[in-house]
Each structure stands twice: as C-alpha cells, then as structure tokens.
XYZ file of C-alpha atoms in Angstrom:
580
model
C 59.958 169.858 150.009
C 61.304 173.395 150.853
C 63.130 175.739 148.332
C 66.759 175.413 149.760
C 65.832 171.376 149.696
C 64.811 171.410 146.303
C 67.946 173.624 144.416
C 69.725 170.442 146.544
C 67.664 167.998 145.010
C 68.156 170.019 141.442
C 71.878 169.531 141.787
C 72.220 166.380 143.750
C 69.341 163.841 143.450
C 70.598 161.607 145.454
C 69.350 163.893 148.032
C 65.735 163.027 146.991
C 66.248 159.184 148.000
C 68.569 159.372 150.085
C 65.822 161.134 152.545
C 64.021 158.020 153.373
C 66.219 154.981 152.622
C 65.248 152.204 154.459
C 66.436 148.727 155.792
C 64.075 147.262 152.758
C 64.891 149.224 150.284
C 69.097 148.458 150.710
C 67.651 144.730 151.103
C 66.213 145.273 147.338
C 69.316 146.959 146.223
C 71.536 144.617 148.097
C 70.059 141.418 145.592
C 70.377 143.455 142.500
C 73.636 144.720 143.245
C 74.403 140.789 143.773
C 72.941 139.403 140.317
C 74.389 142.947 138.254
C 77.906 141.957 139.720
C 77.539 138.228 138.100
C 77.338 140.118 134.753
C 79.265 142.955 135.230
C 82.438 141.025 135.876
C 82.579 139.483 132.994
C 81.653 141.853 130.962
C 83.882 144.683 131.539
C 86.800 142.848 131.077
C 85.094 141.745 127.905
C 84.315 145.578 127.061
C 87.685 146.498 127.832
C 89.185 144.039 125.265
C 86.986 145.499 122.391
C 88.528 148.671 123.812
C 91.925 147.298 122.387
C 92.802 147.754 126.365
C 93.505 145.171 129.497
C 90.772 143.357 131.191
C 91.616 145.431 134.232
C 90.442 148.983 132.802
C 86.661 147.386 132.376
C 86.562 146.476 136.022
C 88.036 149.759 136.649
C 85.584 151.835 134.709
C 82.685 150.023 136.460
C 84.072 151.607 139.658
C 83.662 155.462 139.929
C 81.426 156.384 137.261
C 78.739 154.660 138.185
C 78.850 155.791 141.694
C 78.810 159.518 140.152
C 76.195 158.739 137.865
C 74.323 157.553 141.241
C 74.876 160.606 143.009
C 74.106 162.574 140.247
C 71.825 160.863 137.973
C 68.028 160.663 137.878
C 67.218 156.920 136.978
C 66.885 154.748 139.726
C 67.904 151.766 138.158
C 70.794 152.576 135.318
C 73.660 150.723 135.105
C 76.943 153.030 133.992
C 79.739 151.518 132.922
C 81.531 150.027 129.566
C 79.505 148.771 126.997
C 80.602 147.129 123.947
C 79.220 149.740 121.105
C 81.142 152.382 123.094
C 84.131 150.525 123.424
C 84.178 150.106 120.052
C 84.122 153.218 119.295
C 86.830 154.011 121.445
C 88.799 151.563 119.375
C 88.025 153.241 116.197
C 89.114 156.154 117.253
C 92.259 155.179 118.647
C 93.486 152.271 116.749
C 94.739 154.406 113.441
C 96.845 156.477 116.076
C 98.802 154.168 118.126
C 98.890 150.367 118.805
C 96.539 148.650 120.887
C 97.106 147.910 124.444
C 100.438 149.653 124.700
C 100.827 152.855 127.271
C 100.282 155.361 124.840
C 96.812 154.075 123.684
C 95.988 153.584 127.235
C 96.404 157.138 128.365
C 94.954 158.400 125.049
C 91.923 156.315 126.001
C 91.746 158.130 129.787
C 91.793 161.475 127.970
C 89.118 160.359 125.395
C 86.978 159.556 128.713
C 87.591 162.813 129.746
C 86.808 164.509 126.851
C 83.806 162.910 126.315
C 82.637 163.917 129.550
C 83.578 167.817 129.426
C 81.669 167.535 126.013
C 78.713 166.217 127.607
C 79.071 168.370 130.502
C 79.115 171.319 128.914
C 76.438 170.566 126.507
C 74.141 169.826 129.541
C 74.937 172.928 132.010
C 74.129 175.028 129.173
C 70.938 173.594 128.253
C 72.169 171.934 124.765
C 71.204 168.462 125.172
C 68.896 168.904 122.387
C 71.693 169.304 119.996
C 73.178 165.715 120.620
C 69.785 164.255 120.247
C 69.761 164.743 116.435
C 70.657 161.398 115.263
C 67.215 159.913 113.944
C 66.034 156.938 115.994
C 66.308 154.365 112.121
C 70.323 155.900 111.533
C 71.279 154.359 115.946
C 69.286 151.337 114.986
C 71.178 150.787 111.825
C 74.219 152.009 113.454
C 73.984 149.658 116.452
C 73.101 146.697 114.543
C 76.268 147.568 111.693
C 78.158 147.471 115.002
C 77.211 144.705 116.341
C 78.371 143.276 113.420
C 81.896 144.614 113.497
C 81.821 144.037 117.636
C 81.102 139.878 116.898
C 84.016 140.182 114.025
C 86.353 141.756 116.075
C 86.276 138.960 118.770
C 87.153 136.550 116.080
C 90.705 136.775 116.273
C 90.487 136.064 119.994
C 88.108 133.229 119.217
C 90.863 131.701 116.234
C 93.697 133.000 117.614
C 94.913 134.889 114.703
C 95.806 138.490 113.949
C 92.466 139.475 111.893
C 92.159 142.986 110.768
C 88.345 144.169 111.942
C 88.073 148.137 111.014
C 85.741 147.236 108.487
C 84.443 144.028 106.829
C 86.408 144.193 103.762
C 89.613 144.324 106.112
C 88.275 141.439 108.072
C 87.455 139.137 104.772
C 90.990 140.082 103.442
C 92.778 139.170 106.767
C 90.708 135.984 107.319
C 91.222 135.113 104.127
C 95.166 135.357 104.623
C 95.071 133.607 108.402
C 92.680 130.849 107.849
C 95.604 128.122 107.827
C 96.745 129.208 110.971
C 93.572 129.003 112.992
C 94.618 127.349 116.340
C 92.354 124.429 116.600
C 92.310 124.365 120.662
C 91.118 127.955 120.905
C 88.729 127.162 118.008
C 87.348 124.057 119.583
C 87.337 126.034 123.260
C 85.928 129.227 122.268
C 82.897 127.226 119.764
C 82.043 125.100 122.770
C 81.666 128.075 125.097
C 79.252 130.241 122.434
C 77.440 126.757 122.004
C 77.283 126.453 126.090
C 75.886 130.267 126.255
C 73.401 129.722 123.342
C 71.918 126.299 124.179
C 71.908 126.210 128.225
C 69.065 128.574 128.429
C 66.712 127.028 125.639
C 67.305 123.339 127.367
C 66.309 125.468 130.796
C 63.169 126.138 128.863
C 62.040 122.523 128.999
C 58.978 122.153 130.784
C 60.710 119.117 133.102
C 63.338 120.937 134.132
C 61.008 123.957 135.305
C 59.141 121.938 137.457
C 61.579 120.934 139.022
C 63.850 124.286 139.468
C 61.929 127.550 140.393
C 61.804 129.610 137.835
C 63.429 132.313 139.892
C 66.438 130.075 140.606
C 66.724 129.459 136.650
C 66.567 133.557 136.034
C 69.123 133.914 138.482
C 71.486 131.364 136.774
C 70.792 132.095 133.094
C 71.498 136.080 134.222
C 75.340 134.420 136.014
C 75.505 132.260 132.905
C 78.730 134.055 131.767
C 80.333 134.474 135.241
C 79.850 130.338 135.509
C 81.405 129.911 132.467
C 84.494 132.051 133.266
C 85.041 130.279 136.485
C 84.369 126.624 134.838
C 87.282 127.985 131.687
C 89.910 128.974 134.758
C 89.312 125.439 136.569
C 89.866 123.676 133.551
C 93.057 125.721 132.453
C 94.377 125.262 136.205
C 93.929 121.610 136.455
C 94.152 120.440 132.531
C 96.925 122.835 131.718
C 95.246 124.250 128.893
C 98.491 126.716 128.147
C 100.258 123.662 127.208
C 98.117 123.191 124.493
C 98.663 127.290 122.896
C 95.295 128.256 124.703
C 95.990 131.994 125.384
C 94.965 133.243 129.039
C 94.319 137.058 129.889
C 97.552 136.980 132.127
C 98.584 139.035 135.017
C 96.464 141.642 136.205
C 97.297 144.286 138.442
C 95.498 144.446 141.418
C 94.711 147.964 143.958
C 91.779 150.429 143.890
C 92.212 152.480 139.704
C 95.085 154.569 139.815
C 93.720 157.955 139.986
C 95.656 160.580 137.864
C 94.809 163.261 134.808
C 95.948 161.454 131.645
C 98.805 162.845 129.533
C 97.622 165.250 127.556
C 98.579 168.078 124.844
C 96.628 170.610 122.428
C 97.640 168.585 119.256
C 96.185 164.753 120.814
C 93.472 166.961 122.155
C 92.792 167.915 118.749
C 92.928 164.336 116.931
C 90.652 163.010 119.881
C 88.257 165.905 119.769
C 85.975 164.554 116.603
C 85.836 161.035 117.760
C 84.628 162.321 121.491
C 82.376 163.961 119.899
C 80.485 160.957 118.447
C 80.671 159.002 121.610
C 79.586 161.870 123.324
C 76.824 161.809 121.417
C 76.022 158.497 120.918
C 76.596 157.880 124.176
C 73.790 160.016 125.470
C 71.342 158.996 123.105
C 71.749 154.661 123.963
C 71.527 156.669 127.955
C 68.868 158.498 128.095
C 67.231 155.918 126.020
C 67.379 153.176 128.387
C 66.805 155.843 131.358
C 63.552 157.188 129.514
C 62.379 152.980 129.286
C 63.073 152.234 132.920
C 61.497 155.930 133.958
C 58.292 155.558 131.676
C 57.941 152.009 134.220
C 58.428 153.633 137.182
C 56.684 156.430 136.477
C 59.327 158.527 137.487
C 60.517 162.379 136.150
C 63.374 162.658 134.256
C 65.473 165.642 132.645
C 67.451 165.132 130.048
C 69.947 168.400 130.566
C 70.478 166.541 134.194
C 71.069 163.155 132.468
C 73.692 164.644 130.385
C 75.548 166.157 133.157
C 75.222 162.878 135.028
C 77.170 161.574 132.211
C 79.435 163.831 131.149
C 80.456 163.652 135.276
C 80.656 160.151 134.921
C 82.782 159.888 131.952
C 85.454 162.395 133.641
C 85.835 160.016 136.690
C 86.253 157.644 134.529
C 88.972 159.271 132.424
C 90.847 160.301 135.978
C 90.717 156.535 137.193
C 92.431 154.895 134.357
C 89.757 153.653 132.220
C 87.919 154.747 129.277
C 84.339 156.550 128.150
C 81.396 154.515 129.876
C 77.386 155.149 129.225
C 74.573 153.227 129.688
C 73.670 149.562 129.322
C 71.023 148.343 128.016
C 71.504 144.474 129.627
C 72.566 145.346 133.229
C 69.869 148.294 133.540
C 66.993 145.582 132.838
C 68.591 143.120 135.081
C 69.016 145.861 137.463
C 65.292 146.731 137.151
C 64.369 142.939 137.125
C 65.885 142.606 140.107
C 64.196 144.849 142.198
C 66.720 147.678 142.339
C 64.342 150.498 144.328
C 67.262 153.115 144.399
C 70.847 154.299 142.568
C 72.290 152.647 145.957
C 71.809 149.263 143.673
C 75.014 150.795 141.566
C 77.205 152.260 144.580
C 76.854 148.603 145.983
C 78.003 147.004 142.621
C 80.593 149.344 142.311
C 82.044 148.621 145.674
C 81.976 145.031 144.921
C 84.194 145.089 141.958
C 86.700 147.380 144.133
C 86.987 144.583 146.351
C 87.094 142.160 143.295
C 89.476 144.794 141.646
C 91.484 144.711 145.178
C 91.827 141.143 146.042
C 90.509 138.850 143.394
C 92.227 139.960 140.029
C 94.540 136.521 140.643
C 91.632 134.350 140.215
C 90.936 135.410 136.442
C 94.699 135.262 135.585
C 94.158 131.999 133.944
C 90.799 133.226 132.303
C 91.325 132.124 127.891
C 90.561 135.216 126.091
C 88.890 132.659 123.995
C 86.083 132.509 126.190
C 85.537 135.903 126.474
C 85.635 136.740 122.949
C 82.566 134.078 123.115
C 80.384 136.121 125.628
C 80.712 139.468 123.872
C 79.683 137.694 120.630
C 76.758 136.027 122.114
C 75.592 138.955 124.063
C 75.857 141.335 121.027
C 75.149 139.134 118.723
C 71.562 139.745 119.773
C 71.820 143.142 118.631
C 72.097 141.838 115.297
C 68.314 141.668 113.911
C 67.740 142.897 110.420
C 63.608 143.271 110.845
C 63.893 147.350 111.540
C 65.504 147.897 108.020
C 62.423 145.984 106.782
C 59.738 147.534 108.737
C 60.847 151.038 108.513
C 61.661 150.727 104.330
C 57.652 149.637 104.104
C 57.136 153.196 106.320
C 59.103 155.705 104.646
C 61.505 154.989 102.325
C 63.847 158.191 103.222
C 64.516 156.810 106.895
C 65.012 153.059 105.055
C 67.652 154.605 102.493
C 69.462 156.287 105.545
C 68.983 152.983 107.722
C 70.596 151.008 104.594
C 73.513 154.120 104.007
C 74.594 154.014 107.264
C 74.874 150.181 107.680
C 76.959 150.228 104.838
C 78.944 152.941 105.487
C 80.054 151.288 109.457
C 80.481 147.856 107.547
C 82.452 149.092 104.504
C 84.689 152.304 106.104
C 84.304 152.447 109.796
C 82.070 152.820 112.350
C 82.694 156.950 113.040
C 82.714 157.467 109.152
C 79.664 154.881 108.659
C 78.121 157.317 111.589
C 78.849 160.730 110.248
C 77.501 159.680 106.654
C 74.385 158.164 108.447
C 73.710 161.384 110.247
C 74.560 163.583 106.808
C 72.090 161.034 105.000
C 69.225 162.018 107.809
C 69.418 165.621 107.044
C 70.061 165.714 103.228
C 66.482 163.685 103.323
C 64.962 165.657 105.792
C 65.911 168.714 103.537
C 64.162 166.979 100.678
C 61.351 165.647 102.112
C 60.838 169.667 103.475
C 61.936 171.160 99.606
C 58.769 168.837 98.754
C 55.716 169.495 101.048
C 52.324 167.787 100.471
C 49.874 170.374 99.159
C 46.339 169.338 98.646
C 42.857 170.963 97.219
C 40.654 170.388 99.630
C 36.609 171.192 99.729
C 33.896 170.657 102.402
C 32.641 167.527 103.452
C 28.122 167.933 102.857
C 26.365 168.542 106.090
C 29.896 169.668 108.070
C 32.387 172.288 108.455
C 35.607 170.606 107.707
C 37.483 170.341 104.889
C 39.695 167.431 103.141
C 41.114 166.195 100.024
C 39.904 166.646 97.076
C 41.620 164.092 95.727
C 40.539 161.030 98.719
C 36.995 162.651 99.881
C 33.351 163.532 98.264
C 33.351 167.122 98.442
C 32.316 170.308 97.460
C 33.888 172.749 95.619
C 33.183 175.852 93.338
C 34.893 176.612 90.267
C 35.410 180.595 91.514
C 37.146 179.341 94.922
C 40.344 177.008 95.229
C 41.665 176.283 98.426
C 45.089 175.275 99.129
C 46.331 173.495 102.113
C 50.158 173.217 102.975
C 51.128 170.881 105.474
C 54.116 171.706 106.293
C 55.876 175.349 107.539
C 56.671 177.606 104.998
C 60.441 178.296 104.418
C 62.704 178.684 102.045
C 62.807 174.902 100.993
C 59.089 175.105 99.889
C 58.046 178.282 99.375
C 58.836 177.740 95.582
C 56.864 174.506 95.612
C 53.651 176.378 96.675
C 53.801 178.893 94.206
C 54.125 176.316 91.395
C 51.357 174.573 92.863
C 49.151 177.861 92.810
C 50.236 178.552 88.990
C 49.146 174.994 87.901
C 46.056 175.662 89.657
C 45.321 179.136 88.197
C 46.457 177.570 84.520
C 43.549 174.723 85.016
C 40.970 177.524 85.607
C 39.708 180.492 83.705
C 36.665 180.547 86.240
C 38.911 181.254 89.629
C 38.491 184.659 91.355
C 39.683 183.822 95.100
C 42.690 181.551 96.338
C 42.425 180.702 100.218
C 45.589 179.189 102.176
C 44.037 176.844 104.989
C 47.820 177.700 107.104
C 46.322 175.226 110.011
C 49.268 172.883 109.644
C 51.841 176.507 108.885
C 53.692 176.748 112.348
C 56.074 179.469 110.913
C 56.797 181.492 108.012
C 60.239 182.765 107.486
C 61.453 185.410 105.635
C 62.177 183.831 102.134
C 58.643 182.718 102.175
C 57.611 186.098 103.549
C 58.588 187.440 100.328
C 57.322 184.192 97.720
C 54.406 185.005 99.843
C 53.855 188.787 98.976
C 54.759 188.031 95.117
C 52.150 185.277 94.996
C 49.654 188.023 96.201
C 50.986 190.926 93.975
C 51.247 188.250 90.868
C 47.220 187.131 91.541
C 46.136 190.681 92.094
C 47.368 191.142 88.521
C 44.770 188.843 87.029
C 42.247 189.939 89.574
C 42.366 186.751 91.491
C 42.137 187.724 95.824
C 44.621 185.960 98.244
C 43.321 184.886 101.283
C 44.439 183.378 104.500
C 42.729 181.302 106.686
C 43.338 179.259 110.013
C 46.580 181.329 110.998
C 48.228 180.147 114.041
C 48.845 183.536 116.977
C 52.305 183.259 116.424
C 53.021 183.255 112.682
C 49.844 186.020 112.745
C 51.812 188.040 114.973
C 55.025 188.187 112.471
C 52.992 188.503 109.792
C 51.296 191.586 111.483
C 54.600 192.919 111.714
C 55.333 192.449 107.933
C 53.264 194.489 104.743
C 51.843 191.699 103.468
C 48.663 192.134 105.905
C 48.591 195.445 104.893
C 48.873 194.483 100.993
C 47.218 191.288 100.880
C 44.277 191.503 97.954
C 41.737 189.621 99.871
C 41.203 188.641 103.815
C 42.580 186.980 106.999
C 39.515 184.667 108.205
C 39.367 182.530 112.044
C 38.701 179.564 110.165
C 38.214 178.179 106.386
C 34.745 177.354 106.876
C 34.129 180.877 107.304
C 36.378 182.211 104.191
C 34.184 179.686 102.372
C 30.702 181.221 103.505
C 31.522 184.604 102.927
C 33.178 183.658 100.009
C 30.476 182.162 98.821
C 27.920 184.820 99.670
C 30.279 187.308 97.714
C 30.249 185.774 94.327
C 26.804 184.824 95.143
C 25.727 188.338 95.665
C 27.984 189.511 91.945
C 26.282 186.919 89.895
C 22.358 188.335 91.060
C-alpha cells in the first residue's frame, strides 16, 4: 500500500476493504445483514422503550450510526446501534429532568447522543482513549449485571401494566408493593406466555428428534428470529382476536419517513446538566465497544486501534444525535450473530442499516398493533442473561479488593442509581488501588544452593548471612510506600545487631518518584549513622538514569551492582576478607 493510500486508510478504513470487495464477500454480508435484521428489529424498539422514548427512535438509531461506524470503524463485524445498558443509562440521566416520552425528553436525548459523541471524539483525536479505559474489568461486570437487574425491573410495568417506579430497587419494591392489586391480568397472562415461549422454544429445539429432523443450521437461524416471530405472531393475534378489547396495550402509531435529521435544541445550562451523565456513557460506552471489537478482532486476527475505535464512536453517536435518536455503542448479541453469520466486511452493517430505512419507510404500520407486553418480555429474556452472579464469587476467592468493589458497586446501581452506583464503583477501584499501593509486598529473600537467584525467605530453603539483608520491593516506589519500606528496613535493623550491609533487589522498581527520592536518601543517611552500607541492586536504565540525575548516587554509603547475585559475592568476599 502506498503512503497517500495508507493516511486514507488511517482516516477512512473502509478504504482498506473496500479495495477488493467482491461478489462473495457482499453474498456473506448479504446473509448476515438478513439474520442481524431479524434481531435488530425487535430490539431497537425494545431499546428505545428502556430509553423512556418511542419504538421509532430504536429503529432510527440503528440507521446512520452504524453506517458511520462502518465507514469509519475498524471491526469487521460490529454491530452499532442501541443497546439496553446504554439505554438505560440514558434514562437515568434524563428521567429526574423531564417526563418520559414527551418532546422535551426526546430532544434532550438527541443532544445527550451528541454529546456523548463530541466526548468520545475528542478524547480519541487527541490520543486520550486511555483515560476512559479506567473502569476495572470486576466494577463493568458488577455494573452490567446490577443493570441488568434494574433493565428486567424496569420492563415490569410494561409486562403488569402498572405505573412501577424502577430508579432503584427500593423504588421498585415500594411501587409494586402499592400496584399489585391493579395488575392487569391479560397483559400478565400475555406477556408470561411470551417470556415462557422465548425461554422454552430453544431448549425443546435441543431435543435430539427434532434435530434430526431440522438442520441444525435451519434451527440457528430460527432460534436467532425467535423474537421477530414472536412479534409478528403478538400483532396477528391482536388483529384478528382484538386483543385491545381486552385492555392489552399496543405500541400505537408510528411515524413513518427516513429520521428527521436536525441539531437538537440545545442551551449552555441543559448542556451543563447533561454533561456528567454523557460522560459515563461515553465512557462506558467505549469500554462494552472496544470490548466486543477486541473479541471479534483477536478471531479474525485482525489490527485494531483503540484511539480509531473511539472516534468511530464518538462519530457514530453524533449521527445519531442529528437523526433523532439517542447514544448507541456496541452490542454484544448482534456482533456475535453478525460474526456467526459470516459477515466478511462492515458492508454486513450498511446493508442492515438500509433495511430498517426501508422498514422505517414503509413498514412502521405493521407493528402498530405490536403489545408492549411482549416486548417488555424480549428485553427481559435477552438481558436477563446478563444476570449471572458467578464473577462476584470467583473474583472475591482472587482478591478480595476487586470483590469488595464488585459487591460496592452492585449495591450502589441497585440501591441509588445506576450513574451514582457507577461513580461509587469507579471511586471504590481507586481508593483500593491506593491501598493495595500504600501496602507493597516486601520480602527477605536469600539464594537458592547451587544457583544465582534469589527468593523468599519466608517460602524457599535459602541462604543467608547474618551481616547481609536483602530487601526486595515489588512494587514502584512512590509516595504511597516509601514509608512502608523504611519501616520494613527499621524492623529489620532492630532484629539484628550483626547487620553491616542492606541491598535493595529494585528488579520489580519501575520508577522512583520524588517523595521516595527523598525517604530514599534518609534511609541511606539514617544507616550510615550506625555504620550499616546501602546498596542497590538490579536497577532498571530508566529509574538509573533519574537517579543519576539526583545526589543520592553520589551519597549513597555503599554500591550500585548489575545484579544481586553479584552484590552478594562481593559482599560476601568483603566481610570475608575483615573477619581474616
């Protein structure tokens, strides 16, 4: 590829495949786009509800994102558009300010989309995507599965038919509390039946009989429709048992046409209240994204920068936000169908996108008679999956910090909301981090007989001499810890009458900064006082080359050795040679 070619490709990679697209390839791409559609339908009207918005913004914010984020993008096979975690975050951030569904919220949601994106934009032009990567990977697990939770109780009311509060569970238990006489039975009985129809049709497809005689492909390709089959089966039955008559609530009239494309009313003071909540979906956004890009890229063995992903998305979420819909990212369900299919390029999403224009355009009629019962039941099924409490378990026998911030932040989306439960999740990670830092290990360590390595004292046969104590650190040395080495060294010194030299294995010491600079140079001045030697060993070229620039090289009581085994010789052969 030549250099003017590849700054295109660096800017555009669609340029990249779009070189040598083929007959076979838009054949492959064709079938995916076919089988994503089945799914997508469905589910951004679903999305969209979650959103606190009408069905029609889902289908609209599966339209010109995702051919951006195929334009623009690097994964070959991800699948922009809403998804229900974002969605409800969305709502969270917009339900305090003004009520659901009405014009207001709907044009505060375009702007959110919009924001989002020029966060994520400008994040990834300047070469900050690091910065929105620094949720831990236990506080989005706990965080997705807390809002999975609140996701499944927030279709409820749909699924009952009653107004149920769902910012947080205590709100939901109150409110259900209150409306459980009025449950409509109808929706109940219609809305039950369809999670029970979504939940047991694929394990009875799992009987060996029926496999032999379906093809298996034929069964994927149904169980992967499964929703759209049940939304068409719910609209024939309200059409020709007049369902309505019986208080089953439908989605309505929807507007038909390609999305309105317009900037959203906007003014410094909602740009303001929207700012912190675009934030977090900016940044939780990204990280479910690039996620699920990374997973389909590590398959396909294919590059992928992160800075460009970020763009991709940011780009994204401003179409979105100036076609009438709301902030979009990755999913997780329609990129592995996607993949599954045989998507070979992004041309997979331009085709699904033009598909729901023309459903958008010509076919919004048909789901007029659609129950919101039933899709309350396919968001609760399909996120309901989400819900698996085996991480909280596994990572509290691994390290307990990452299990108490797992635990914090489920509580905190359950029991406040799910941008609070968030923010306290993401505090949590760094108040531990800071501790588990303050508190380095710091081990003894002596030779292992008949090698030259050197391990703890304390879980290895080794040998030591009473004149020599060396001290390993594994961690850098900051101002968090500097402290907790020189206590270490005191309680050492205290235990022996006998010690003349102190060497600092620094092999696991990436940097020193200048707090522990200083705790440093007093540790030296402090053992030179009792005639004990400081050493250094095992310095890494860059911390050597700021401590060259420092005095305590110049000051330091004993040596800078290459490596401890050879501190330990010639400290060895030192005392050896003062004894005789």
């Amino acid at each position: 590829m030549s250099k003017s070619a590849s700054n295109i490709a660096r800017w555009f990679p669609a340029w990249r495949w779009l070189q040598d697209y083929s007959s076979s390839k838009f054949k492959s791409d064709l079938l995916s786009a076919l089988i994503v559609i089945a799914m997508l339908v469905p589910q951004g009207m679903a999305y969209a509800m979650v959103a606190g918005l009408p069905p029609i913004t889902g289908l609209y914010a599966s339209i010109i994102p995702m051919i951006i984020y195929a334009l623009i993008g690097g994964s070959s096979t991800l699948s922009i558009g809403p998804v229900a975690l974002i969605s409800m975050m969305t709502f969270a951030t917009l339900n305090p300010m003004f009520e659901a569904g009405s014009p207001v919220y709907i044009q505060a949601a375009c702007l959110l989309a919009l924001l989002v994106g020029i966060i994520s934009f400008i994040l990834g032009l300047f070469r900050f995507g690091f910065l929105i990567r620094l949720i831990s990977h236990p506080v989005i697990k706990s965080f997705i599965i807390a809002s999975a939770v609140l996701i499944a109780l927030s279709q409820v009311k749909y699924l009952f038919d009653v107004p149920l509060l769902t910012n947080n569970i205590s709100e939901f238990l109150v409110s259900a509390w209150q409306y459980f006489p009025y449950i409509q039975t109808p929706t109940m009985i219609l809305g039950l039946s369809a999670i029970l129809f979504l939940v047991m049709l694929p394990k009875i497809t799992q009987i060996t009989a029926i496999q032999k005689i379906i093809s298996k492909h034929t069964l994927s390709f149904w169980m992967k429709a499964l929703p759209l089959l049940l939304v068409l089966i719910s609209i024939l039955m309200v059409h020709f048992l007049h369902l309505e008559d019986y208080g089953i609530k439908t989605v309505g009239e929807i507007p038909s046409g390609f999305p309105p494309l317009s900037m959203p009313f906007w003014s410094w003071e909602l740009v303001i209240k929207l700012l912190p909540g675009a934030a977090m979906i900016a940044m939780v956004s990204f990280v479910e994204s690039i996620s699920i890009a990374q997973a389909t890229a590590f398959q396909q063995r294919s590059k992928l920068n992160s800075n460009q992903e970020l763009i991709a998305l940011g780009l994204a979420n401003i179409g979105a936000g100036l076609s009438s819909s709301f902030p979009v990212t990755g999913s997780l369900s329609r990129t592995v169908v996607n993949a599954d299919a045989g998507a070979k390029t992004p041309m997979a999403g331009v085709l699904s996108s033009l598909f729901i224009v023309v459903v958008s355009m010509y076919f919004t009629n048909a789901f007029r008679e659609l129950p919101l019962a039933i899709l309350s039941a396919t968001i609760i099924v399909s996120i309901w999956k989400l819900v698996d409490f085996r991480p909280f378990i596994e990572t509290w026998k691994y390290s307990k910090a990452d299990g108490i911030a797992m635990w914090v932040t489920f509580f905190g989306v359950l029991f406040l909301d799910i941008s609070t439960g968030l923010m306290i999740g993401v505090f949590s990670t760094f108040i531990l981090l800071l501790w588990r830092i303050s508190r380095p290990h710091i081990a003894v360590i002596g030779q292992i007989q008949g090698t030259e390595h050197f391990r703890n004292i304390s879980r290895h046969q080794v040998i030591t001499l009473p004149s020599i104590v060396s001290v390993r650190i594994d961690e850098s040395l900051s101002f968090l810890n500097a402290n907790s080495l020189k206590e270490f060294i005191i309680a050492e010194i205290s235990q022996n009458t006998q010690l003349k030299h102190v060497v600092l294995n620094c092999t696991s010491i990436s940097s020193i900064d200048l707090s522990a600079l200083e705790t440093l140079e007093e540790i030296n001045q402090e053992l030179d006082k009792l005639g004990i030697q400081l050493h250094l060993s095992e310095v890494k070229g860059p911390v050597m080359d700021r401590l060259n620039r420092s005095k305590l090289t110049h000051d330091l009581s004993g040596k800078v050795f290459l490596t401890h085994y050879q501190a330990m010789q010639t400290l060895h052969q030192t005392e050896a040679q003062i004894s005789t």
